[in-house]
Coordinates of C-alpha atoms in Angstrom, one line a residue:
F1 CA -54.2 2.0 25.2
A2 CA -51.6 4.5 24.2
V3 CA -48.8 3.8 21.7
G4 CA -45.6 5.8 21.7
R5 CA -45.6 9.2 23.4
P6 CA -48.7 11.0 24.5
S7 CA -48.6 13.1 21.4
I8 CA -49.9 10.0 19.5
L9 CA -52.8 8.1 20.9
L10 CA -54.3 4.8 19.7
E11 CA -57.6 3.9 21.3
G12 CA -59.9 1.0 20.7
A13 CA -61.9 -1.9 22.1
S14 CA -60.2 -5.0 23.3
D15 CA -61.6 -7.1 20.4
M16 CA -60.1 -4.6 17.9
S17 CA -63.6 -3.8 16.5
Q18 CA -62.9 -0.1 16.6
L19 CA -59.7 1.8 16.4
T20 CA -59.0 5.5 16.7
L21 CA -55.6 7.1 15.9
T22 CA -55.0 10.7 17.2
V23 CA -51.9 12.6 16.1
A24 CA -51.0 15.9 17.9
P25 CA -51.0 19.0 15.6
T26 CA -47.3 19.4 16.2
Y27 CA -46.5 16.4 14.1
L28 CA -49.0 17.0 11.2
S29 CA -46.3 19.2 9.5
L30 CA -44.3 16.0 9.0
A31 CA -44.6 14.2 5.6
P32 CA -48.0 12.5 5.8
T33 CA -47.5 9.6 3.4
A34 CA -46.2 7.0 5.9
V35 CA -48.9 8.1 8.4
K36 CA -51.6 7.5 5.8
V37 CA -50.2 4.0 5.0
F38 CA -50.4 3.3 8.7
I39 CA -54.0 4.5 9.0
I40 CA -55.1 2.5 5.9
L41 CA -53.8 -0.7 7.4
L42 CA -55.4 0.0 10.7
G43 CA -58.7 0.6 9.0
L44 CA -58.5 -2.8 7.4
V45 CA -57.6 -4.7 10.5
Q46 CA -60.1 -7.3 11.6
N47 CA -57.9 -9.5 13.7
A48 CA -54.3 -10.3 14.7
V49 CA -52.5 -7.0 14.8
Q50 CA -49.3 -6.5 16.8
G51 CA -47.2 -3.4 16.5
T52 CA -45.4 -0.4 18.0
A53 CA -45.4 3.2 17.0
V54 CA -42.2 5.1 17.8
L55 CA -41.9 8.9 17.6
E56 CA -38.5 10.5 17.8
N57 CA -37.6 14.1 18.5
G58 CA -35.3 14.0 15.5
P59 CA -36.1 14.5 11.8
A60 CA -38.6 11.6 11.3
M61 CA -41.6 9.8 12.7
I62 CA -41.3 6.0 12.5
V63 CA -44.2 3.7 12.6
R64 CA -43.7 -0.1 12.9
L65 CA -46.2 -2.9 12.7
D66 CA -45.1 -6.4 13.4
K67 CA -48.1 -8.2 11.9
V68 CA -51.4 -7.3 10.2
K69 CA -54.1 -9.7 8.9
A70 CA -57.4 -8.5 7.4
A71 CA -60.1 -9.6 5.1
L72 CA -60.3 -7.7 1.9
P73 CA -63.3 -5.4 1.5
G74 CA -66.3 -7.1 -0.1
D75 CA -65.0 -10.7 0.3
D76 CA -64.2 -12.1 3.8
S77 CA -62.8 -15.3 2.3
I78 CA -59.8 -13.5 0.9
F79 CA -57.1 -12.2 3.3
F80 CA -54.4 -9.6 3.2
Q81 CA -51.4 -10.3 5.5
A82 CA -48.4 -8.2 6.1
A83 CA -45.4 -8.4 8.4
G84 CA -42.4 -6.3 9.2
L85 CA -44.1 -3.0 8.1
E86 CA -42.0 0.1 8.7
C87 CA -43.1 3.6 7.7
I88 CA -40.7 6.5 8.0
A89 CA -42.1 10.0 7.5
S90 CA -39.4 12.7 7.2
S91 CA -39.9 16.4 7.9
S92 CA -39.3 19.0 5.2
R93 CA -37.5 21.1 7.8
Y94 CA -34.6 18.7 7.6
G95 CA -34.2 18.9 3.8
D96 CA -35.3 15.4 2.9
A97 CA -39.1 15.5 2.3
S98 CA -39.5 11.9 1.2
S99 CA -41.1 9.1 3.1
I100 CA -40.0 5.5 3.1
V101 CA -42.3 2.4 3.3
K102 CA -40.6 -1.0 4.0
L103 CA -42.4 -4.3 4.1
G104 CA -40.8 -7.6 5.1
F105 CA -43.6 -9.8 3.8
L106 CA -46.9 -9.3 2.1
E107 CA -49.4 -12.1 1.1
I108 CA -52.9 -12.3 -0.3
S109 CA -54.5 -15.7 0.4
T110 CA -57.7 -17.6 0.4
Q111 CA -58.8 -19.5 3.5
A112 CA -57.0 -22.6 2.3
E113 CA -53.7 -21.4 0.7
A114 CA -51.5 -18.5 -0.4
V115 CA -52.1 -17.0 -3.9
V116 CA -49.7 -14.1 -4.2
S117 CA -46.7 -13.2 -2.0
L118 CA -44.1 -10.4 -2.0
Q119 CA -40.9 -10.5 0.0
S120 CA -38.7 -7.5 1.2
L121 CA -40.5 -4.7 -0.5
G122 CA -39.4 -1.1 0.0
F123 CA -40.4 2.2 -1.6
S124 CA -39.3 5.8 -1.3
I125 CA -42.2 8.3 -1.8
A126 CA -41.8 12.0 -2.4
R127 CA -43.6 14.3 0.0
D128 CA -45.8 15.7 -2.8
M129 CA -46.4 12.2 -4.3
S130 CA -44.7 13.2 -7.5
A131 CA -42.1 10.4 -7.4
L132 CA -42.0 6.8 -6.3
T133 CA -38.8 4.6 -6.4
A134 CA -38.4 0.9 -5.4
L135 CA -35.5 0.6 -3.0
S136 CA -35.2 -3.2 -3.4
P137 CA -36.1 -5.8 -6.1
V138 CA -39.9 -6.4 -6.3
D139 CA -40.2 -10.2 -6.2
L140 CA -43.7 -11.6 -6.8
S141 CA -44.5 -15.2 -6.3
I142 CA -47.8 -16.8 -7.5
A143 CA -49.2 -20.3 -7.0
A144 CA -50.0 -21.8 -10.3
D145 CA -53.0 -23.9 -9.2
I146 CA -54.7 -20.8 -7.8
L147 CA -53.8 -18.7 -10.9
L148 CA -56.6 -20.3 -12.8
K149 CA -59.2 -19.2 -10.3
V150 CA -57.9 -15.7 -9.7
E151 CA -60.8 -13.6 -11.0
R152 CA -62.6 -13.4 -7.7
L153 CA -59.4 -12.5 -5.8
R154 CA -58.5 -10.0 -8.5
D155 CA -61.7 -8.0 -8.2
A156 CA -61.5 -7.9 -4.4
A157 CA -57.8 -6.9 -4.5
Y158 CA -58.3 -4.1 -7.0
D159 CA -61.3 -2.7 -5.0
W160 CA -59.0 -2.6 -2.0
L161 CA -56.2 -0.9 -3.9
A162 CA -58.7 1.7 -5.2
Q163 CA -59.9 2.4 -1.6
C164 CA -56.2 2.8 -0.5
A165 CA -55.5 5.1 -3.4
G166 CA -58.5 7.2 -2.4
C167 CA -56.8 8.0 0.9
F168 CA -54.1 10.0 -0.9
D169 CA -54.4 13.3 -2.7
L170 CA -53.3 12.1 -6.2
H171 CA -54.6 15.2 -7.9
A172 CA -51.6 17.3 -7.1
S173 CA -49.2 14.5 -8.0
T174 CA -50.9 14.1 -11.4
E175 CA -50.5 17.8 -12.1
L176 CA -46.8 17.5 -11.2
G177 CA -46.4 14.4 -13.4
L178 CA -46.1 11.3 -11.1
S179 CA -43.0 9.4 -12.0
W180 CA -42.0 5.9 -10.7
H181 CA -39.0 3.7 -11.1
I182 CA -38.5 -0.1 -10.4
P183 CA -34.9 -1.0 -11.1
E184 CA -35.5 -4.7 -10.8
W185 CA -38.6 -6.9 -10.6
S186 CA -39.5 -10.5 -11.0
A187 CA -42.6 -12.6 -11.1
K188 CA -42.4 -16.4 -10.4
V189 CA -45.2 -18.9 -11.0
V190 CA -44.6 -22.0 -8.8
D191 CA -46.4 -25.2 -9.8
G192 CA -46.4 -27.1 -6.6
A193 CA -49.5 -29.1 -7.5
G194 CA -48.1 -30.2 -10.9
L195 CA -50.9 -28.7 -12.9
L196 CA -48.4 -27.3 -15.4
G197 CA -46.2 -30.4 -15.5
G198 CA -44.1 -29.2 -12.6
I199 CA -42.6 -26.3 -14.5
E200 CA -41.4 -23.0 -13.0
V201 CA -42.0 -19.8 -15.0
L202 CA -39.9 -16.7 -14.1
L203 CA -40.2 -13.3 -15.7
R204 CA -37.8 -10.5 -14.6
G205 CA -36.8 -7.1 -15.8
A206 CA -37.1 -3.4 -15.0
A207 CA -39.8 -0.8 -15.3
E208 CA -40.3 3.0 -15.2
G209 CA -42.9 5.5 -16.1
S210 CA -45.0 8.5 -15.4
S211 CA -48.6 9.6 -15.5
E212 CA -48.2 9.9 -19.3
G213 CA -46.7 6.5 -20.1
G214 CA -43.8 4.2 -19.4
S215 CA -41.8 1.2 -20.4
I216 CA -41.0 -2.3 -19.1
S217 CA -38.2 -4.6 -20.1
M218 CA -38.3 -8.3 -19.4
I219 CA -36.9 -11.7 -20.2
G220 CA -38.6 -15.1 -19.4
L221 CA -37.2 -18.4 -18.1
V222 CA -38.8 -21.8 -17.9
D223 CA -37.0 -24.2 -15.5
Q224 CA -34.0 -21.8 -15.8
Q225 CA -33.9 -22.1 -19.6
L226 CA -34.5 -19.0 -21.8
M227 CA -38.1 -18.8 -23.0
L228 CA -38.7 -15.1 -23.8
E229 CA -35.8 -13.2 -25.3
E230 CA -35.3 -9.7 -23.9
C231 CA -38.0 -7.4 -25.1
L232 CA -39.1 -3.8 -24.4
L233 CA -42.7 -2.8 -24.1
R234 CA -43.7 0.9 -24.2
W235 CA -47.1 2.4 -23.4
D236 CA -48.9 5.7 -23.4
D237 CA -52.5 6.9 -24.1
T238 CA -52.5 5.3 -27.5
G239 CA -51.7 1.7 -26.3
I240 CA -48.7 -0.7 -26.0
R241 CA -45.9 -1.0 -28.5
S242 CA -43.0 -3.3 -29.1
S243 CA -40.6 -3.9 -31.9
R244 CA -39.9 -7.6 -31.3
V245 CA -41.3 -10.5 -29.2
F246 CA -39.7 -13.9 -29.6
L247 CA -40.3 -17.1 -27.5
T248 CA -38.5 -20.5 -27.6
I249 CA -40.5 -23.3 -25.9
Q250 CA -40.1 -27.1 -25.5
S251 CA -43.3 -28.7 -26.8
E252 CA -43.9 -30.6 -23.5
R253 CA -44.0 -27.3 -21.7
L254 CA -46.5 -25.7 -24.1
R255 CA -49.5 -26.6 -22.0
G256 CA -47.9 -25.1 -18.9
I257 CA -47.0 -21.9 -20.7
K258 CA -50.6 -21.6 -22.1
V259 CA -52.1 -22.0 -18.6
F260 CA -49.6 -19.5 -17.3
M261 CA -50.5 -16.9 -19.9
D262 CA -54.2 -17.4 -19.3
G263 CA -53.7 -16.8 -15.6
I264 CA -51.6 -13.7 -16.2
L265 CA -54.4 -12.3 -18.3
R266 CA -56.9 -13.1 -15.5
I267 CA -54.8 -11.0 -13.1
A268 CA -55.2 -7.9 -15.2
P269 CA -58.0 -5.6 -14.2
A270 CA -61.5 -6.4 -15.7
M271 CA -61.4 -3.8 -18.4
P272 CA -61.1 -3.7 -22.2
P273 CA -57.5 -4.6 -23.2
P274 CA -55.5 -1.7 -24.6
R275 CA -54.4 -1.4 -28.2
F276 CA -51.3 -3.6 -28.7
Q277 CA -48.9 -3.2 -31.6
V278 CA -45.8 -5.3 -32.3
D279 CA -43.6 -5.3 -35.5
Y280 CA -42.5 -8.9 -35.2
V281 CA -43.8 -11.9 -33.1
G282 CA -42.1 -15.3 -33.3
V283 CA -42.6 -18.6 -31.5
H284 CA -40.0 -21.4 -31.8
V285 CA -41.3 -24.8 -30.6
L286 CA -38.9 -27.7 -30.1
C287 CA -40.8 -30.9 -30.6
P288 CA -39.9 -34.6 -30.0
Q289 CA -37.9 -36.6 -32.6
G290 CA -35.9 -33.4 -33.7
L291 CA -38.9 -31.6 -35.2
Q292 CA -38.8 -27.8 -34.9
V293 CA -41.6 -25.4 -35.6
L294 CA -41.2 -21.7 -36.2
A295 CA -44.2 -19.5 -36.5
C296 CA -43.9 -15.7 -36.9
A297 CA -46.1 -12.8 -37.9
E298 CA -45.4 -9.2 -38.8
H299 CA -47.2 -5.9 -38.2
V300 CA -49.6 -7.3 -35.5
V301 CA -52.2 -4.9 -34.1
S302 CA -54.8 -6.0 -31.6
N303 CA -57.3 -4.4 -29.2
A304 CA -60.5 -5.3 -27.4
D305 CA -62.4 -6.1 -30.6
K306 CA -59.9 -6.5 -33.5
L307 CA -56.9 -8.4 -34.6
H308 CA -55.0 -7.5 -37.7
L309 CA -51.7 -8.6 -39.3
S310 CA -50.1 -8.5 -42.7
S311 CA -47.7 -11.4 -42.9
L312 CA -47.5 -14.9 -41.5
Q313 CA -45.0 -17.6 -41.8
C314 CA -44.8 -21.2 -40.4
E315 CA -41.7 -23.4 -40.8
L316 CA -41.2 -27.1 -40.0
R317 CA -37.7 -28.6 -39.8
A318 CA -36.4 -32.1 -39.0
G319 CA -32.8 -32.9 -39.9
S320 CA -31.9 -31.8 -43.4
Y321 CA -35.6 -31.6 -44.5
G322 CA -38.0 -28.8 -44.0
A323 CA -41.0 -26.9 -45.2
R324 CA -42.0 -23.3 -45.0
L325 CA -45.6 -22.1 -45.4
Q326 CA -45.6 -18.4 -46.3
W327 CA -48.6 -16.1 -46.5
E328 CA -48.5 -12.5 -47.6
G329 CA -51.6 -10.4 -47.5
E330 CA -54.1 -9.4 -44.8
L331 CA -55.7 -11.1 -41.8
S332 CA -58.5 -9.3 -39.9
I333 CA -60.7 -10.6 -37.1
D334 CA -63.5 -8.5 -35.5
V335 CA -65.1 -9.6 -32.2
I336 CA -67.7 -8.3 -29.8
D337 CA -67.9 -9.6 -26.2
G338 CA -65.7 -12.5 -27.2
R339 CA -67.9 -13.5 -30.2
L340 CA -66.6 -13.4 -33.8
V341 CA -68.4 -10.8 -35.9
Q342 CA -66.3 -11.0 -39.0
G343 CA -63.0 -12.4 -40.1
F344 CA -61.2 -12.6 -43.4
L345 CA -57.9 -13.9 -44.8
K346 CA -56.7 -12.9 -48.2
G347 CA -53.5 -12.8 -50.1
R348 CA -50.9 -15.1 -51.6
V349 CA -49.9 -18.5 -50.1
S350 CA -46.6 -20.3 -51.0
L351 CA -45.2 -23.6 -49.8
F352 CA -41.4 -24.2 -50.0
D353 CA -39.4 -27.4 -49.9
L354 CA -36.4 -26.4 -47.8
G355 CA -34.6 -29.6 -48.4
G356 CA -34.8 -29.3 -52.2
D357 CA -34.5 -25.5 -52.1
A358 CA -37.6 -25.1 -54.3
R359 CA -41.1 -23.9 -54.3
A360 CA -43.5 -26.8 -53.8
A361 CA -46.9 -25.1 -54.1
L362 CA -48.4 -21.7 -54.9
C363 CA -51.9 -20.2 -54.5
P364 CA -51.5 -16.8 -56.0
S365 CA -55.0 -15.5 -54.9
F366 CA -56.8 -16.8 -51.8
H367 CA -59.7 -15.1 -50.0
L368 CA -61.5 -16.8 -47.1
K369 CA -64.3 -14.8 -45.3
V370 CA -66.3 -15.8 -42.3
D371 CA -69.2 -13.7 -41.1
S372 CA -71.3 -14.3 -38.0
A373 CA -75.0 -15.1 -38.6
D374 CA -75.6 -13.7 -35.1
S375 CA -79.3 -13.0 -35.6
S376 CA -80.2 -16.6 -36.1
A377 CA -78.4 -17.6 -32.8
W378 CA -80.5 -15.3 -30.6
M379 CA -84.1 -16.6 -31.0
P380 CA -86.4 -18.5 -28.7
G381 CA -85.5 -22.1 -28.8
A382 CA -81.8 -21.6 -29.5
R383 CA -79.3 -23.4 -27.4
V384 CA -76.8 -21.3 -25.4
R385 CA -74.2 -21.8 -22.6
F386 CA -72.9 -19.6 -19.9
A387 CA -69.5 -18.0 -20.5
R388 CA -67.3 -15.4 -18.7
V389 CA -69.4 -15.5 -15.6
R390 CA -68.1 -14.6 -12.1
N391 CA -69.8 -17.5 -10.4
K392 CA -67.8 -20.3 -12.1
V393 CA -70.4 -22.9 -10.9
F394 CA -72.4 -21.7 -13.9
E395 CA -69.5 -21.6 -16.4
G396 CA -70.3 -23.8 -19.4
R397 CA -73.8 -24.8 -18.2
R398 CA -76.2 -25.1 -21.1
G399 CA -79.8 -24.1 -21.6
T400 CA -82.5 -23.0 -24.0
L401 CA -83.6 -19.5 -24.7
I402 CA -87.3 -18.8 -23.8
E403 CA -87.9 -15.1 -24.3
W404 CA -86.2 -11.7 -24.4
I405 CA -87.1 -9.3 -21.6
P406 CA -86.5 -5.8 -23.1
Q407 CA -87.1 -4.0 -19.8
N408 CA -84.1 -5.8 -18.2
E409 CA -82.3 -6.3 -21.4
K410 CA -81.9 -10.0 -20.4
W411 CA -82.9 -13.4 -21.7
R412 CA -85.1 -15.8 -19.8
L413 CA -83.9 -19.3 -20.3
Q414 CA -84.4 -22.9 -19.1
L415 CA -81.2 -24.2 -17.7
D416 CA -80.6 -27.9 -18.2
G417 CA -81.1 -29.9 -15.0
H418 CA -82.5 -26.8 -13.2
E419 CA -86.1 -26.3 -12.1
G420 CA -87.6 -23.0 -13.0
L421 CA -86.4 -20.3 -15.4
V422 CA -83.3 -18.0 -14.9
L423 CA -82.4 -14.5 -16.2
A424 CA -79.1 -13.8 -17.8
S425 CA -77.6 -10.8 -19.8
K426 CA -76.5 -11.5 -23.4
H427 CA -72.9 -10.8 -22.7
R428 CA -72.8 -13.7 -20.2
L429 CA -74.1 -16.2 -22.8
C430 CA -72.8 -17.5 -26.0
P431 CA -74.4 -19.9 -28.6
C432 CA -73.6 -23.6 -28.2
A433 CA -73.0 -23.7 -31.9
F434 CA -71.3 -20.7 -33.6
P435 CA -73.6 -19.4 -36.4
C436 CA -71.6 -18.4 -39.5
I437 CA -71.6 -17.8 -43.2
V438 CA -68.4 -18.9 -45.0
Q439 CA -67.1 -17.9 -48.4
L440 CA -63.9 -19.3 -50.1
D441 CA -62.7 -17.6 -53.2
I442 CA -59.7 -18.9 -55.2
R443 CA -59.5 -16.9 -58.4
R444 CA -56.3 -18.1 -60.1
P445 CA -55.0 -21.7 -60.7
V446 CA -53.2 -23.4 -57.8
E447 CA -49.8 -24.9 -58.7
W448 CA -48.5 -28.1 -57.0
E449 CA -44.9 -29.0 -57.9
A450 CA -43.8 -31.1 -54.9
T451 CA -41.9 -34.4 -55.0
D452 CA -43.4 -37.5 -53.5
E453 CA -40.7 -37.6 -50.9
F454 CA -41.5 -34.0 -49.7
T455 CA -45.3 -34.7 -49.7
N456 CA -44.9 -37.8 -47.5
W457 CA -42.5 -35.9 -45.2
M458 CA -45.1 -33.2 -44.8
H459 CA -47.8 -35.7 -44.0
K460 CA -45.7 -37.5 -41.3
H461 CA -44.7 -34.3 -39.5
L462 CA -48.1 -32.6 -39.8
L463 CA -49.5 -35.5 -37.7
A464 CA -46.7 -35.0 -35.2
L465 CA -47.6 -31.3 -35.1
V466 CA -51.3 -32.2 -34.4
D467 CA -50.2 -34.3 -31.4
V468 CA -48.2 -31.3 -30.0
I469 CA -51.2 -28.9 -30.5
R470 CA -53.6 -31.3 -28.8
E471 CA -51.3 -31.8 -25.9
A472 CA -50.9 -28.1 -25.4
C473 CA -54.7 -27.6 -25.2
L474 CA -55.3 -30.2 -22.5
T475 CA -57.0 -28.9 -19.3
S476 CA -55.6 -29.7 -15.9
V477 CA -57.7 -30.3 -12.8
T478 CA -56.7 -31.4 -9.3
L479 CA -59.1 -34.0 -7.7
R480 CA -58.8 -33.7 -4.0
Q481 CA -61.8 -35.4 -2.4
R482 CA -64.7 -37.7 -3.3
P483 CA -67.4 -37.5 -4.6
F484 CA -66.1 -35.4 -7.5
G485 CA -69.4 -34.5 -9.1
L486 CA -68.1 -35.9 -12.4
R487 CA -69.9 -38.4 -14.7
V488 CA -67.6 -40.1 -17.3
K489 CA -68.6 -42.8 -19.9
H490 CA -65.9 -44.4 -22.0
G491 CA -63.6 -41.5 -21.3
N492 CA -66.2 -38.9 -22.4
I493 CA -67.4 -36.2 -19.9
V494 CA -71.1 -36.6 -19.7
A495 CA -72.0 -34.3 -16.8
L496 CA -70.5 -32.1 -14.1
A497 CA -71.8 -31.0 -10.7
G498 CA -70.6 -29.2 -7.6
S499 CA -67.1 -27.6 -7.4
L500 CA -65.9 -29.2 -10.7
R501 CA -68.1 -26.7 -12.6
E502 CA -65.5 -24.1 -11.6
S503 CA -62.6 -26.2 -12.9
G504 CA -62.9 -25.4 -16.6
L505 CA -64.0 -28.8 -17.6
L506 CA -66.9 -28.9 -20.1
P507 CA -69.4 -31.6 -21.0
G508 CA -68.4 -33.1 -24.3
G509 CA -64.7 -33.1 -23.4
R510 CA -62.7 -36.3 -23.0
I511 CA -60.5 -37.6 -20.2
V512 CA -57.0 -38.5 -21.6
A513 CA -55.1 -39.1 -18.4
V514 CA -55.5 -39.7 -14.6
G515 CA -52.2 -38.8 -12.9
S516 CA -49.6 -40.5 -15.1
I517 CA -51.9 -43.2 -16.4
R518 CA -52.9 -42.7 -20.1
R519 CA -53.9 -46.3 -21.0
G520 CA -56.3 -48.8 -19.5
N521 CA -59.1 -48.3 -17.0
V522 CA -59.0 -46.1 -13.9
D523 CA -61.6 -46.3 -11.1
L524 CA -62.1 -42.7 -9.9
A525 CA -63.9 -44.1 -6.8
T526 CA -60.8 -45.8 -5.5
C527 CA -57.8 -44.1 -7.1
P528 CA -55.3 -42.4 -4.8
L529 CA -55.9 -38.7 -4.0
P530 CA -55.0 -36.0 -4.7
T531 CA -54.5 -36.7 -8.4
I532 CA -54.4 -34.6 -11.6
L533 CA -56.9 -35.1 -14.4
L534 CA -56.1 -34.2 -18.0
S535 CA -58.9 -33.6 -20.4
S536 CA -59.2 -32.4 -24.0
P537 CA -61.8 -29.8 -24.8
P538 CA -65.0 -30.6 -26.8
S539 CA -64.8 -29.9 -30.5
P540 CA -66.4 -26.6 -31.4
E541 CA -69.9 -26.7 -32.8
V542 CA -71.1 -24.6 -35.7
I543 CA -74.3 -23.8 -37.6
C544 CA -73.4 -22.8 -41.1
D545 CA -76.3 -20.8 -42.6
D546 CA -74.5 -20.9 -45.9
W547 CA -71.1 -21.8 -47.2
H548 CA -69.8 -21.3 -50.7
A549 CA -66.5 -22.3 -52.4
S550 CA -65.6 -21.0 -55.8
G551 CA -64.4 -23.2 -58.6
F552 CA -60.7 -23.3 -59.5
E553 CA -58.0 -25.3 -61.3
L554 CA -55.2 -27.3 -59.8
H555 CA -52.1 -27.6 -61.9
V556 CA -50.1 -30.7 -60.8
A557 CA -46.5 -31.4 -61.7
R558 CA -45.7 -34.2 -59.3
K559 CA -42.0 -34.9 -59.4
A560 CA -40.1 -38.2 -58.8
R561 CA -37.2 -38.5 -56.4
M562 CA -34.6 -37.1 -58.7
G563 CA -36.7 -34.0 -59.7
T564 CA -38.0 -35.3 -63.1
A565 CA -41.7 -34.9 -63.8
A566 CA -43.5 -38.1 -63.0
L567 CA -47.0 -36.6 -63.6
Q568 CA -48.4 -33.5 -65.2
T569 CA -52.1 -32.9 -65.1
K570 CA -54.9 -30.3 -64.5
V571 CA -57.8 -30.9 -62.2
S572 CA -60.9 -28.7 -62.3
F573 CA -62.9 -28.2 -59.1
R574 CA -66.4 -26.9 -59.6
S575 CA -67.9 -24.3 -57.3
D576 CA -70.1 -25.7 -54.5
S577 CA -72.3 -24.4 -51.7
Q578 CA -74.7 -25.6 -49.1
S579 CA -77.3 -23.9 -46.9
N580 CA -78.5 -24.6 -43.4
W581 CA -75.7 -27.0 -42.4
G582 CA -75.7 -28.1 -38.7
P583 CA -75.7 -27.7 -35.9
G584 CA -72.8 -30.0 -35.9
L585 CA -69.1 -30.4 -34.9
L586 CA -66.5 -28.3 -36.7
S587 CA -64.6 -31.5 -37.4
D588 CA -67.6 -32.9 -39.3
L589 CA -67.8 -29.7 -41.4
L590 CA -64.1 -29.9 -42.2
H591 CA -64.4 -33.6 -43.2
E592 CA -67.2 -32.8 -45.5
V593 CA -65.3 -30.0 -47.3
R594 CA -62.2 -32.2 -47.5
D595 CA -64.2 -35.1 -49.0
L596 CA -65.6 -32.8 -51.7
Y597 CA -62.1 -31.9 -53.0
A598 CA -60.7 -35.4 -52.4
K599 CA -63.5 -37.0 -54.4
A600 CA -63.1 -34.6 -57.3
L601 CA -59.3 -35.2 -57.3
L602 CA -59.6 -38.9 -57.4
A603 CA -62.4 -38.9 -60.0
Q604 CA -60.4 -36.8 -62.5
S605 CA -56.8 -37.9 -61.8
P606 CA -56.5 -40.8 -59.3
Q607 CA -52.8 -41.2 -60.0
V608 CA -52.1 -37.9 -58.3
L609 CA -52.3 -39.5 -54.9
Y610 CA -50.8 -42.8 -56.1
S611 CA -47.9 -44.1 -54.0
L612 CA -48.4 -41.6 -51.2
Q613 CA -48.0 -43.1 -47.7
G614 CA -50.8 -41.1 -46.2
D615 CA -53.4 -38.4 -46.9
L616 CA -51.8 -35.0 -46.8
V617 CA -55.3 -33.3 -46.8
E618 CA -56.2 -35.4 -43.7
G619 CA -53.1 -34.2 -41.9
T620 CA -53.7 -30.5 -42.8
A621 CA -57.4 -30.7 -41.8
S622 CA -56.5 -32.4 -38.5
A623 CA -53.9 -29.7 -37.7
L624 CA -56.4 -26.9 -38.5
Q625 CA -59.1 -28.6 -36.3
A626 CA -56.7 -29.0 -33.4
A627 CA -55.6 -25.4 -33.6
V628 CA -59.2 -24.1 -33.7
S629 CA -60.4 -26.4 -30.9
G630 CA -57.6 -25.1 -28.7

């Protein structure tokens, strides 16, 4: 069949299996951009295309498509859909050499549901591809429940975009310095399934750039309340920079924000992250019962394999009371393929009583170093699990290393519950227990000058902070149909099978809620569907080849309520070490270390902890464990 005038001919079989577009030479002098967009779309079409092509004798060629639906290259379960496409190619003979592409609706979806959608999109493209300008706001909408499973869609979409870009001659535009401008954009994450607690996250701002770099400004809203204060990110060949990033979040929304950020990172192309540098990062968390937590860091630098910062501060406030933990020094963490290689924290640590406007504790010299004992983790017989795999059915599955195959540079392993051996590359595996060497060095006496009232206040609110951290780290999963492939005993996840292996649940985790029910018994075989399952992650496991803690002195001047000294004493802690600890839970290791110091304190000066309403060390250790587990 022919479309438009005889000068443009579209021929193809009735089942749309083959399409040919012929354009008369007379019209090739027109700006080619819109024509190329049209050809790209026709090349993708597999079904359901309706459209018209209109050629006018005037200054432009106009191509319109009412509807396009196609499977993305390489994955026929992911679909690209567009409606209301209009391409206008203007002739240079009439002065305006730009082309305009308008789109009423664009959607990328799976067979079951939409994942990403764009409404009313329009761009102006220069004839030589040197400039691109958005003619209308770019409004992106993302389904939150699909955001967590977006890697497969991401790879297919980026492959498709690369094929589309290959149809254009970008070499000339790069030489000219391609520039682009988006006056207004927004990205909305809609939580229709309730996985994020029903919240709605909205980012909006403006962006511009060129082939050499660019900038993007943005603010963030959660349920129409300010979350991210306006910030400006700039990037070039050296990385991304910002002077200030500050967030304010209600604690009950922390889990949703965490899932949202994880999903946004999954959307990014599968490549090493760029170098990121920010002068100041702050997070203000509003907790129940009036508790407020402010955490901030300065001079933060991170890239694919390193994190570095020079100052950290954490402040807790409730009413007229408060505490501020301030650390000045250096933090550095090195990783390879997501595995810790080395990390150290050194400097000066101070604790201030904000209610009494006084310093409560001081550690003038603190040095904690953690090294990976990676060689001991990669030996035949070691236990490993799959991580960062594309096929999420295998994510988290455990097995035992059998032998290293140097020809393939892969491990042969016996997968639990699987007959026969499987091959896997090292970067798709990680040890079930993190092998490490830990060294703690405190060279100068530690001073403790807090009042009993302040110490008890700290203990009470540390436990509240632990609850907030644990809640933020819960995993959300939607159960849609039985059987689930889930085995649970006394709330503990014993085994997973089938589609739930893709959900992010891991054996060893614990179910904390089914729907809105957090107490009592729930029968998963008869409960109403669909329902949301909340689970806490398993505690990290470690193998400590060696840990060593230096001896130091604790100078205690415990004060009574009115500030007078109620107790002055010195406690000496001897150096201690242990080899070949584990494998075991990180929580068990923290408890053992805590008990060593608590026993020495009680043995030399039991009155130090007298009259306290709780164990401050227990609260601190619990907060540390909750943060690391998350």
